[in-house]
Every structure is written in structure tokens, then in C-alpha cells.
Coordinates of C-alpha atoms and ligand atoms in Angstrom, one line a residue:
X156 CA 152.6 168.4 78.1
X157 CA 152.7 169.4 74.1
X158 CA 151.1 167.5 71.4
X159 CA 154.1 167.0 69.5
X160 CA 154.5 165.3 72.5
X161 CA 151.1 163.5 72.4
X162 CA 151.9 162.6 69.1
X163 CA 155.4 161.2 69.8
X164 CA 153.4 159.0 72.3
X165 CA 150.7 157.7 70.8
X166 CA 153.2 156.4 67.9
X167 CA 155.2 154.8 70.3
X168 CA 152.1 152.3 71.9
X169 CA 150.8 152.0 68.2
X170 CA 150.1 148.4 68.7
X171 CA 150.8 145.2 65.7
X172 CA 147.6 144.2 64.0
X173 CA 147.1 140.3 63.7
X174 CA 146.1 139.2 60.6
X175 CA 144.0 136.0 59.9
X176 CA 142.1 134.3 57.0
X177 CA 138.2 133.3 57.4
X178 CA 137.1 131.3 54.0
X179 CA 133.4 131.6 53.1
X180 CA 131.0 128.8 54.7
X181 CA 128.8 129.1 52.2
X182 CA 126.9 130.7 49.3
X183 CA 123.5 131.9 50.4
X184 CA 120.4 134.8 48.9
X185 CA 118.4 137.6 50.1
X186 CA 114.7 136.5 50.3
X187 CA 111.8 138.5 52.1
X188 CA 110.9 136.9 55.6
X189 CA 108.3 138.7 57.2
X190 CA 108.9 136.3 60.3
X191 CA 112.6 138.3 60.3
X192 CA 114.0 141.1 62.2
X193 CA 113.8 143.9 59.2
X194 CA 112.1 141.3 57.5
X195 CA 114.9 139.8 55.4
X196 CA 116.8 136.9 56.3
X197 CA 119.4 134.7 54.2
X198 CA 118.9 131.0 52.2
X199 CA 121.1 128.8 51.6
X200 CA 121.8 129.3 48.0
X201 CA 123.1 126.8 45.1
X202 CA 127.0 127.8 43.9
X203 CA 127.2 127.7 40.2
X204 CA 129.9 127.2 37.7
X205 CA 130.5 130.8 36.4
X206 CA 127.8 133.8 36.7
X207 CA 127.5 135.9 33.4
X208 CA 125.3 139.1 32.9
X209 CA 123.2 140.6 35.7
X210 CA 124.1 137.7 37.8
X211 CA 125.0 137.7 41.4
X212 CA 126.6 135.3 44.1
X213 CA 126.0 136.3 48.2
X214 CA 129.1 134.5 49.9
X215 CA 128.5 133.9 53.8
X216 CA 131.6 134.7 55.8
X217 CA 129.5 133.2 59.1
X218 CA 130.4 135.7 61.4
X219 CA 131.2 139.3 61.3
X220 CA 134.7 140.6 60.7
X221 CA 136.9 142.6 59.5
X222 CA 139.2 143.1 57.1
X223 CA 140.0 143.1 52.9
X224 CA 138.3 140.9 50.5
X225 CA 140.6 138.6 48.1
X226 CA 139.7 136.2 45.0
X227 CA 140.2 135.3 41.9
X228 CA 138.7 135.6 38.8
X229 CA 138.7 134.1 35.5
X230 CA 136.6 133.7 32.7
X231 CA 134.3 130.9 31.3
X232 CA 135.8 130.9 27.1
X233 CA 139.0 133.1 26.0
X234 CA 137.3 136.0 24.6
X235 CA 137.8 139.1 26.3
X236 CA 137.0 142.2 24.5
X237 CA 135.6 144.3 26.9
X238 CA 136.7 144.8 30.5
X239 CA 135.0 143.0 33.4
X240 CA 132.3 145.5 35.6
X241 CA 131.8 143.7 38.6
X242 CA 129.4 145.8 41.7
X243 CA 130.4 145.1 45.3
X244 CA 128.1 145.1 48.3
X245 CA 129.7 144.0 51.8
X246 CA 126.5 143.9 54.5
X247 CA 126.3 142.9 57.7
X248 CA 123.2 142.1 58.5
X249 CA 120.8 141.1 56.0
X250 CA 118.8 144.0 55.7
X251 CA 121.2 145.4 54.2
X252 CA 120.7 143.9 50.4
X253 CA 117.2 145.9 50.1
X254 CA 119.7 149.1 49.5
X255 CA 118.7 151.6 46.9
X256 CA 120.5 153.6 46.2
X257 CA 118.2 156.1 44.4
X258 CA 116.2 156.1 47.5
X259 CA 118.7 157.9 49.9
X260 CA 117.0 159.9 52.3
X261 CA 119.6 161.0 55.1
X262 CA 122.0 163.4 55.7
X263 CA 125.0 161.4 56.2
X264 CA 127.1 159.8 53.8
X265 CA 125.9 157.4 50.8
X266 CA 130.2 156.9 50.9
X267 CA 129.7 155.0 54.4
X268 CA 127.6 151.8 52.6
X269 CA 130.5 149.3 51.7
X270 CA 130.1 149.1 47.9
X271 CA 132.0 149.4 45.2
X272 CA 132.3 149.3 41.4
X273 CA 135.3 148.3 39.8
X274 CA 136.0 147.2 36.7
X275 CA 139.0 144.7 35.2
X276 CA 141.3 144.8 32.5
X277 CA 142.9 141.9 32.7
X278 CA 141.6 138.3 33.0
X279 CA 142.3 136.2 34.8
X280 CA 143.7 137.8 37.8
X281 CA 144.2 138.0 41.7
X282 CA 142.4 141.0 43.5
X283 CA 142.2 142.5 46.8
X284 CA 139.6 145.1 47.1
X285 CA 141.5 148.3 48.5
X286 CA 138.9 149.3 50.7
X287 CA 138.2 147.9 54.3
X288 CA 134.4 146.2 55.0
X289 CA 133.2 145.2 58.3
X290 CA 130.9 142.4 57.2
X291 CA 129.1 139.0 57.1
X292 CA 127.8 138.8 54.0
X293 CA 129.3 139.7 50.6
X294 CA 127.3 140.1 47.0
X295 CA 129.3 140.7 43.6
X296 CA 127.5 141.4 41.7
X297 CA 128.7 140.9 37.4
X298 CA 127.5 144.2 36.2
X299 CA 128.6 143.1 32.5
X300 CA 131.0 141.2 31.6
X301 CA 132.0 139.2 28.3
X302 CA 132.4 136.1 29.0
X303 CA 130.8 134.3 32.0
X304 CA 133.2 134.5 35.2
X305 CA 134.1 132.3 37.8
X306 CA 134.9 133.8 41.2
X307 CA 138.2 131.7 43.1
X308 CA 139.4 131.3 46.4
X309 CA 137.4 133.8 47.7
X310 CA 139.0 135.0 51.6
X311 CA 138.6 137.3 54.0
X312 CA 142.0 138.5 55.9
X313 CA 140.8 139.8 58.5
X314 CA 142.6 142.2 61.2
X315 CA 142.0 143.4 64.4
X316 CA 144.4 144.2 67.3
X317 CA 143.2 141.6 69.3
X318 CA 143.8 139.1 67.1
X319 CA 141.5 135.8 65.7
X320 CA 141.0 133.9 69.2
X321 CA 137.8 135.2 71.4
X322 CA 138.4 134.6 75.6
X323 CA 136.5 131.9 76.1
X324 CA 133.2 132.8 78.2
X325 CA 133.7 132.4 82.5
X326 CA 133.1 128.8 83.5
X327 CA 129.3 128.0 84.5
X328 CA 127.7 131.0 82.5
X329 CA 124.4 129.9 81.2
X330 CA 123.7 129.1 77.7
X331 CA 122.2 132.5 77.2
X332 CA 124.6 134.8 79.3
X333 CA 127.9 132.7 76.7
X334 CA 126.6 133.7 74.2
X335 CA 125.7 136.6 74.6
X336 CA 129.4 137.2 75.9
X337 CA 130.8 135.4 72.6
X338 CA 129.2 138.2 70.4
X339 CA 130.2 140.7 72.9
X340 CA 134.1 139.4 73.0
X341 CA 133.5 139.8 68.9
X342 CA 132.3 143.1 68.3
X343 CA 135.4 144.3 70.6
X344 CA 137.8 142.2 68.5
X345 CA 136.7 143.8 65.3
X346 CA 136.6 147.0 66.5
X347 CA 140.1 147.0 67.7
X348 CA 142.4 148.1 66.2
X349 CA 145.2 150.7 65.6
X350 CA 143.1 152.3 68.4
X351 CA 139.8 151.5 69.8
X352 CA 137.3 152.5 67.1
X353 CA 133.4 152.9 68.0
X354 CA 132.3 150.6 64.7
X355 CA 134.3 149.3 61.2
X356 CA 131.9 149.8 59.1
X357 CA 131.0 153.5 59.0
X358 CA 132.9 156.1 60.7
X359 CA 136.1 153.5 62.3
X360 CA 137.0 156.3 64.5
X361 CA 137.5 156.7 68.1
X362 CA 135.2 158.4 70.4
X363 CA 136.2 158.7 73.8
X364 CA 132.4 157.8 75.3
X365 CA 132.9 154.4 73.3
X366 CA 136.6 153.8 74.6
X367 CA 135.9 154.0 78.5
X368 CA 133.8 151.4 77.4
X369 CA 135.8 149.3 75.1
X370 CA 138.5 149.8 77.8
X371 CA 136.2 148.2 80.5
X372 CA 135.8 145.0 78.3
X373 CA 139.6 145.1 76.9
X374 CA 140.4 145.1 80.9
X375 CA 138.6 141.6 81.6
X376 CA 139.3 140.0 77.9
X377 CA 142.2 141.2 75.5
X378 CA 143.7 143.2 78.5
X379 CA 146.2 145.3 76.2
X380 CA 147.0 148.5 77.9
X381 CA 149.0 150.4 74.6
X382 CA 145.9 150.2 72.6
X383 CA 144.0 152.3 75.9
X384 CA 146.6 154.3 76.2
X385 CA 147.3 154.9 72.2
X386 CA 144.3 156.2 71.9
X387 CA 144.1 158.8 74.6
X388 CA 147.2 159.7 73.6
X389 CA 145.6 160.2 69.6
X390 CA 142.7 162.2 71.4
X391 CA 145.3 164.2 73.4
X392 CA 147.4 164.8 70.1
X393 CA 144.5 166.7 68.4
X394 CA 143.5 169.1 71.2
X395 CA 144.2 172.5 70.6
X396 CA 144.5 175.6 72.3
X397 CA 142.0 176.3 74.8
X398 CA 142.5 172.7 76.2
X399 CA 139.8 170.3 75.5
X400 CA 139.6 167.1 75.2
X401 CA 138.6 166.0 72.0
X402 CA 135.4 163.9 71.8
X403 CA 136.4 161.9 68.1
X404 CA 139.8 162.1 66.8
X405 CA 141.3 160.4 63.3
X406 CA 144.9 159.0 63.0
X407 CA 147.1 158.1 60.5
X408 CA 147.4 160.9 57.9
X409 CA 145.5 163.1 59.6
X410 CA 146.8 162.3 63.4
X411 CA 146.4 165.6 64.9
X412 CA 143.0 166.1 64.0
X413 CA 139.5 166.1 66.1
X414 CA 136.2 165.5 64.6
X415 CA 132.5 166.6 66.2
X416 CA 132.4 167.8 69.8
X417 CA 130.3 165.9 72.1
X418 CA 129.7 168.0 75.4
X419 CA 129.4 165.2 78.4
X420 CA 132.2 163.1 76.9
X421 CA 135.4 164.8 78.8
X422 CA 134.0 164.1 81.6
X423 CA 134.5 160.7 81.3
X424 CA 138.1 161.4 81.3
X425 CA 139.2 160.9 84.9
X426 CA 137.3 158.1 85.1
X427 CA 139.0 156.2 82.1
X428 CA 142.2 157.0 84.0
X429 CA 140.7 156.1 87.4
X430 CA 140.0 152.4 85.7
X431 CA 143.3 151.7 83.6
X432 CA 145.6 152.6 87.1
X433 CA 143.3 150.2 88.7
X434 CA 143.2 147.2 86.1
X435 CA 147.0 147.3 85.1
X436 CA 148.6 149.8 87.9
X437 CA 149.8 151.6 85.0
X438 CA 149.8 155.3 85.9
X439 CA 152.0 157.4 83.5
X440 CA 149.5 158.2 80.8
X441 CA 147.4 159.8 83.9
X442 CA 150.0 161.8 85.0
X443 CA 150.3 162.7 81.5
X444 CA 147.0 163.8 80.9
X445 CA 146.1 164.8 84.4
X446 CA 145.9 168.6 84.3
X447 CA 144.1 168.1 81.0
X448 CA 141.5 166.0 82.7
X449 CA 141.2 169.2 85.8
X450 CA 140.3 171.5 83.0
X451 CA 137.6 169.7 81.3
X452 CA 135.4 170.4 84.6
X453 CA 136.5 174.0 85.2
X454 CA 136.1 175.2 81.4
X455 CA 132.4 174.2 81.7
X456 CA 131.8 175.8 85.5
X457 CA 130.2 179.3 83.4
X458 CA 127.5 176.6 81.6
X459 CA 126.3 176.3 85.3
X460 CA 123.2 178.6 86.0
X461 CA 122.4 180.5 89.5
X462 CA 121.1 177.5 91.1
X463 CA 123.8 175.7 90.3
X464 CA 122.2 173.3 87.6
X465 CA 124.1 172.8 84.4
X466 CA 122.5 174.1 81.0
X467 CA 124.7 172.8 78.1
X468 CA 124.5 175.9 76.0
X469 CA 123.5 175.1 72.5
X470 CA 124.1 174.4 69.5
X471 CA 126.6 172.0 71.5
X472 CA 125.1 168.6 72.5
X473 CA 125.3 165.7 74.0
X474 CA 125.5 162.4 73.6
X475 CA 123.6 160.3 76.8
X476 CA 121.7 158.1 74.2
X477 CA 121.5 157.8 70.7
X478 CA 118.0 159.8 71.1
X479 CA 118.2 163.4 69.5
X480 CA 114.8 164.5 71.1
X481 CA 115.2 163.5 74.8
X482 CA 116.1 166.4 77.4
X483 CA 119.8 165.6 78.5
X484 CA 120.2 168.3 81.2
X485 CA 119.9 165.6 84.3
X486 CA 121.9 163.3 83.0
X487 CA 124.6 165.5 81.7
X488 CA 124.9 167.7 85.0
X489 CA 124.7 164.1 86.9
X490 CA 127.6 162.8 84.3
X491 CA 129.7 166.0 85.1
X492 CA 128.8 164.8 89.3
X493 CA 129.8 161.0 88.2
X494 CA 133.4 163.0 86.0
X495 CA 134.2 165.2 89.3
X496 CA 134.0 162.2 91.7
X497 CA 136.9 159.9 89.5
X498 CA 138.8 163.5 89.1
X499 CA 138.8 163.4 93.2
X500 CA 139.4 160.0 92.9
X501 CA 142.5 160.4 90.8
X502 CA 143.7 163.6 92.5
X503 CA 144.5 161.2 95.3
X504 CA 145.6 158.5 93.7
X505 CA 148.6 160.5 91.8
X506 CA 148.7 162.8 95.6
X507 CA 147.4 165.7 93.8
X508 CA 145.7 168.7 96.5
X509 CA 142.7 169.0 94.5
X510 CA 140.4 165.9 96.1
X511 CA 138.7 168.0 98.7
X512 CA 137.1 171.3 96.4
X513 CA 136.2 168.6 94.0
X514 CA 133.9 167.1 96.3
X515 CA 132.9 170.3 98.0
X516 CA 131.9 170.9 94.3
X517 CA 130.4 167.5 93.5
X518 CA 128.2 167.3 96.7
X519 CA 126.5 170.5 96.1
X520 CA 125.8 170.2 92.8
X521 CA 124.4 166.6 94.3
X522 CA 122.5 169.2 96.1
X523 CA 121.0 171.2 93.8
X524 CA 119.9 168.6 91.1
X525 CA 118.1 167.2 94.6
X526 CA 116.3 170.4 95.3
X527 CA 115.8 171.1 91.6
X528 CA 114.5 167.8 89.9
X529 CA 113.8 165.2 92.5
X530 CA 109.7 165.3 91.9
X531 CA 107.3 164.9 94.2
X532 CA 107.0 160.7 92.1
X533 CA 110.1 160.4 93.5
X534 CA 111.8 160.8 89.8
X535 CA 114.2 163.1 88.4
X536 CA 112.8 165.0 85.7
X537 CA 112.9 169.2 84.7
X538 CA 110.0 171.6 84.0
X539 CA 110.2 170.6 80.4
X540 CA 110.6 166.7 81.2
X541 CA 107.2 167.2 83.8
X542 CA 105.4 169.6 81.4
X543 CA 105.9 167.2 78.5
X544 CA 105.7 163.9 80.6
X545 CA 108.8 162.4 78.8
X546 CA 110.5 161.7 82.0
X547 CA 113.1 159.5 80.8
X548 CA 115.4 156.5 81.9
X549 CA 118.4 158.6 81.3
X550 CA 118.0 161.1 84.0
X551 CA 116.9 157.7 86.6
X552 CA 120.5 156.2 85.9
X553 CA 122.6 159.3 85.8
X554 CA 121.2 160.4 89.1
X555 CA 122.1 157.0 90.8
X556 CA 125.3 157.0 89.0
X557 CA 126.8 160.7 90.3
X558 CA 124.8 159.4 93.8
X559 CA 122.5 161.6 93.7
X560 CA 120.1 159.6 95.9
X561 CA 122.3 156.6 97.0
X562 CA 122.0 153.3 99.2
X563 CA 118.0 152.2 100.3
X564 CA 117.1 155.4 97.6
X565 CA 118.9 154.5 95.1
X566 CA 118.3 150.5 95.1
X567 CA 114.2 152.0 95.2
X568 CA 114.5 154.4 92.0
X569 CA 116.4 152.1 90.2
X570 CA 113.4 149.5 90.5
X571 CA 110.6 151.5 90.2
X572 CA 112.5 153.1 87.1
X573 CA 112.8 149.7 85.8
X574 CA 109.0 148.9 86.4
X575 CA 107.5 152.2 85.2
X576 CA 107.0 151.5 81.2
X577 CA 106.5 155.3 80.6
X578 CA 109.7 156.7 81.0
X579 CA 111.7 157.0 77.5
X580 CA 113.8 154.1 77.4
X581 CA 117.3 153.8 76.2
X582 CA 117.5 153.4 72.2
X583 CA 120.9 152.5 72.5
X584 CA 123.2 150.0 73.5
X585 CA 125.3 152.9 75.4
X586 CA 122.7 154.1 77.7
X587 CA 122.6 150.2 78.3
X588 CA 125.5 150.4 79.4
X589 CA 125.2 152.8 82.0
X590 CA 121.8 151.0 83.1
X591 CA 123.8 148.0 83.7
X592 CA 126.3 150.5 85.6
X593 CA 123.3 151.8 88.3
X594 CA 122.8 147.8 88.9
X595 CA 126.0 147.7 90.2
X596 CA 126.5 150.3 92.0
X597 CA 123.2 149.5 93.7
X598 CA 123.8 146.1 94.1
X599 CA 121.1 145.1 92.2
X600 CA 122.9 141.9 90.3
X601 CA 119.5 139.9 89.8
X602 CA 118.2 143.1 87.8
X603 CA 121.4 143.5 86.4
X604 CA 121.3 139.3 84.4
X605 CA 117.5 140.8 83.7
X606 CA 118.3 143.8 81.8
X607 CA 121.7 142.0 80.1
X608 CA 120.0 138.9 79.6
X609 CA 116.4 140.6 78.0
X610 CA 118.0 143.3 75.7
X611 CA 121.2 141.4 75.0
X612 CA 119.1 138.5 74.2
X613 CA 116.9 140.3 72.0
X614 CA 119.6 141.1 69.9
X615 CA 121.0 138.3 69.6
X616 CA 117.6 137.1 68.0
X617 CA 118.1 139.2 66.1
X618 CA 120.4 136.4 64.5
X619 CA 123.8 139.5 65.3
X620 CA 127.3 137.9 66.1
X621 CA 128.1 141.1 66.7
X622 CA 126.3 143.8 68.7
X623 CA 124.8 146.5 67.4
X624 CA 124.9 150.9 67.1
X625 CA 121.5 151.4 67.8
X626 CA 118.9 148.5 69.0
X627 CA 115.2 149.3 69.8
X628 CA 113.4 146.3 70.5
X629 CA 109.6 147.8 68.5
X630 CA 111.7 149.5 66.5
X631 CA 113.6 147.0 64.4
X632 CA 114.2 150.3 61.7
X633 CA 115.5 152.8 64.4
X634 CA 118.0 154.7 63.0
X635 CA 119.2 157.8 64.3
X636 CA 120.6 158.7 61.2
X637 CA 116.7 158.2 60.1
X638 CA 117.6 154.9 57.5
X639 CA 118.8 152.1 59.0
X640 CA 121.1 151.3 56.0
X641 CA 123.5 152.7 57.5
X642 CA 123.4 152.0 61.3
X643 CA 126.5 150.4 62.2
X644 CA 125.9 146.4 63.3
X645 CA 129.2 145.7 65.1
X646 CA 129.6 148.9 67.8
X647 CA 132.0 148.8 69.9
X648 CA 129.8 150.3 73.2
X649 CA 127.6 147.6 73.2
X650 CA 130.0 144.8 73.8
X651 CA 130.2 145.8 77.8
X652 CA 127.9 142.8 79.8
X653 CA 131.1 141.1 78.8
X654 CA 132.6 142.8 81.6
X655 CA 129.8 142.5 84.3
X656 CA 129.5 138.7 83.3
X657 CA 133.6 138.4 83.7
X658 CA 133.8 136.8 87.3
X659 CA 136.7 139.1 88.2
X660 CA 134.9 142.3 87.8
X661 CA 132.6 142.1 90.5
X662 CA 133.0 145.9 91.2
X663 CA 134.2 148.8 89.2
X664 CA 136.6 149.6 89.9
X665 CA 138.1 152.8 91.5
X666 CA 141.2 153.0 91.5
X667 CA 142.5 149.9 93.7
X668 CA 144.5 147.2 92.1
X669 CA 142.4 145.6 90.1
X670 CA 142.8 141.2 90.4
X671 CA 143.1 139.9 86.9
X672 CA 144.4 136.9 85.2
Ligands
RAM259 C1 128.5 158.2 66.6 C2 128.9 157.0 66.7 C3 130.0 157.2 67.6 C4 129.1 157.7 69.0 C5 129.2 159.6 68.4 C6 128.5 160.2 69.7 O1 129.1 158.6 65.6 O2 127.6 155.9 66.7 O3 129.6 155.6 68.7 O4 130.4 158.0 70.0 O5 127.7 159.4 67.2

């Protein structure tokens, strides 16, 4: 199928955005607070009638949302002999107010900070800030004004294709899990725009790995299959002649262009398609992308060595977790097997002839992984890992998900993984999701709830109303970008506890129609 056709299909399922208005719940101010996560908290502050040169006001909208800020500006007095000059800084978390432009040290663009300087030549005025912000707190600083300025009717015109309403948690969830549910569905809502965005503060980009997880939660909450299909077609529309399925793509004016490529993301494509059929019994997108999905496995066959082990050729990289230093060899090899298995299921579902050869290859790759990487102590690790002692949770989780170990052996590996503190721990909710998936696969619901409550419960304790891109319990300032100001605090790959908490999702679907409300 031609990219032009994918483009047309992407446009045909463009979802409508729904809008709603939010007003601040109060004015606050950031204060240094050693007891608070990242050392900054917001305390109530009185609202003044008007603000003069150098003064700031911080509006608290009560919860994280995405949209355009609108407000009315009026001067105290009549003199207006110069423009009004304002600085806006929208923040997801209090710590972002410690941002200092001159202290920027990361390679990521400073333009991602939600800071804008705007001048107004005529007042009073009704304004609408041109940029979309993702935030809970909004600071307005009066850089220069001819007279004190009044802020009236401060509003956020919020938007999402999911609408405002957060689906309620299933009855009977314990309070902590209900809170986790609420933050999870808010996270997805705020990332669910005309495609599944990764995080609305920064990239606002559609990534294939993030899309898979968002599609899972969408299926048990907002139930909008068109956003899934639109997202898949937007990615497909950006495919080049080599047939590599993009890991990341743009929309709008840039529809048809892709961004950076993550090595293992394309292996998730058949999984998304199988689950999509399972959730909605809609097959067209799977039919359209079947051959493309198959190609993702064939085209990397050259990257296997003579022992049948997959090595990512530099400078390519796999995501697996937001950790740039750990060895991801085992996890990537196993992600390939996981994808092959899904590809075989997709072949069966669509009545294609490829399943037997795909399963044969998966079985062989399980053997090679086991033979080379299952160490004497019962953990999976490459020589590099064992040599340096940096065994990872990621390797164990992916070995389980790829069914390199099964049954009792897998259940035991999971238990030992959770009990072993020396393994390199997940840095992001993305890998934590696969840990939950492994818990469910081996049937250990108790461990699943423990992980979920411990990790996502800890995020909530930081004051979160949405879940984060990265979260390391022992390091509040952890950032894969070396600067926590730019981390995203509403990142959809972190919303998947909702999927595991939904009563109707007790089993990850394997292509069978899934009973959902
Ligand atoms: C970052 C984002 C995104 C992720 C990629 C690999 O840009 O966190 O969610 O998928 O990395």
C-alpha cells in the first residue's frame, strides 16, 4: 500500500478534539521545602488586586491539563506610555519554577521549556496565548508595565480527543489503587489528542512504543479505536522505501515525516494489531499493515550473529528503558521473539500462511538465548553484564515475556528478580509496565499489585496528578536528559496500571474477542 493511501486513511480517522474550560482553584507560590519531592512545594498565596514591575502571580489549576491559556488584562490607572511586557512560565511540577535559563546544560532544546515572553501594545485586552501548554501551575511575571496590571478571567481552554470526563475506577478497588487509576486515566486523557502523544509538555509526538501502551489503556477506558487506527496510519504514512516502520512520526503540516528510530519499537507492531482485533474486532488496519509488520522481522535478520543472538548495530539504539548506559542485548533479542510470537498470532487471525515458520524461528531464538545468557545463578545476562556485574531487571522481564522460560521456572525467575536488589532497576514507567505484564503472564497477581502500589503509589506521594516519563524512587532529579526541568510529568507510557486494574482486562488479549463494556 502506498504512503499516500496511508496518509488518506490517517486523515479519514482524524478524531475531533473536545474542549472545556478550567479556572484556577487558587493562587499559590513556590517555596523551598526540604521535605518535598525535588525540594519545592507550592503554598497558598493571597491574590492581589494588581501587579507591578517585577511582581509575579502563580495560578494553580488544581490538576494537570493541556490547552490554551486565555485571560483579560487591564491597567490600574489610565497612563499607557509603553507596552506591557509579560513572562509566562507554565509548569507541570513546582520544581520547574527553579528553572534558570543561564543554567541550561542539556543537549535537549531549551525551547521545550514552557516559557514565553509577550508584549501587549493596547489595553485592556482579551488574550489567548498562542502556544499549547501542558501544566498545572501558571506563573505570570510582570517584566515591565506602565501601571500595575490586573489579571481577570484567567482560564485554561483544555483539550483532548478523550473529552473531560475521567472514567471512574472499577468498584471495589482499594483507595490507593483508585487514586492510581484516576491519575492514570488523566495521564492518558491529556496525551490523547489527534494521535496518541508521548507527553504534551515536550515532544507531543507519536511514538510506536508509547502508542502500544496507550492503546491498551484506551481499550479499557475511553474505547476509541479510531485514535489507534489514526496513529498507526500516521506512522505508516511516514514510511520510506526501505519499509522500516517508523518509531516516531509527525502530523499536521508535517504528516508523512518521521523522527528518530528506536530499534525494537517496530517489533511491537503486530502486538498492537493483534490486541486491536481482540479489543474491537476491527481488522482493516491489521490487513493494511500485515506485510509491513512481517518485514520488520525479516529486515533485521542480518543483525543476528552465528550463534543466533541479536546485536543492535551501532549507532542504532533500543529504548527498553530510559537508561542510556545499561546493556540491552538480552532484552532486545527477547523483544524480537515477543514480536515474532505476536506476528504468528496475527498470521493465524488473518488466515495467512506465515505462522509455522515464525514460530519455528521464535523457538530457535528462545533456545539460543537460553543457551548463552542463562547464567549459573539463574539470571539472564550477557558476558558484558556479568563481567561488569550490572545484571538488569530488563533482561529478566523480557526473557519471561518472550517465554524463554515458562511455567514454574518463569514464576520463580520473576520472584527472584523482585527480591534481588543488585539488579539494575527500571528508571522509567515504560519498563515498569513490562514488569507488570510479566507478573500477569506468570499469574502472580500479588506481585503485580505490590509493584503497582509501590512504584505508582510513590509517584502519587510526590504530589502528582498525572504520571511521569521517568521516575527513580531514590533520585528525584533523575533525568535521561541530565536536567530534570525538561522531564515530562504527564507521559502516557506511565498510565498502564489502569489496564491491569480494569476488571475486564484480566488477560492480555491474544486475538480473541475481548469482552468489554
Ligand atoms: C523520548 C520519549 C518517548 C519515547 C522515546 C524513545 O523521546 O520519552 O516517550 O518513546 O524517548
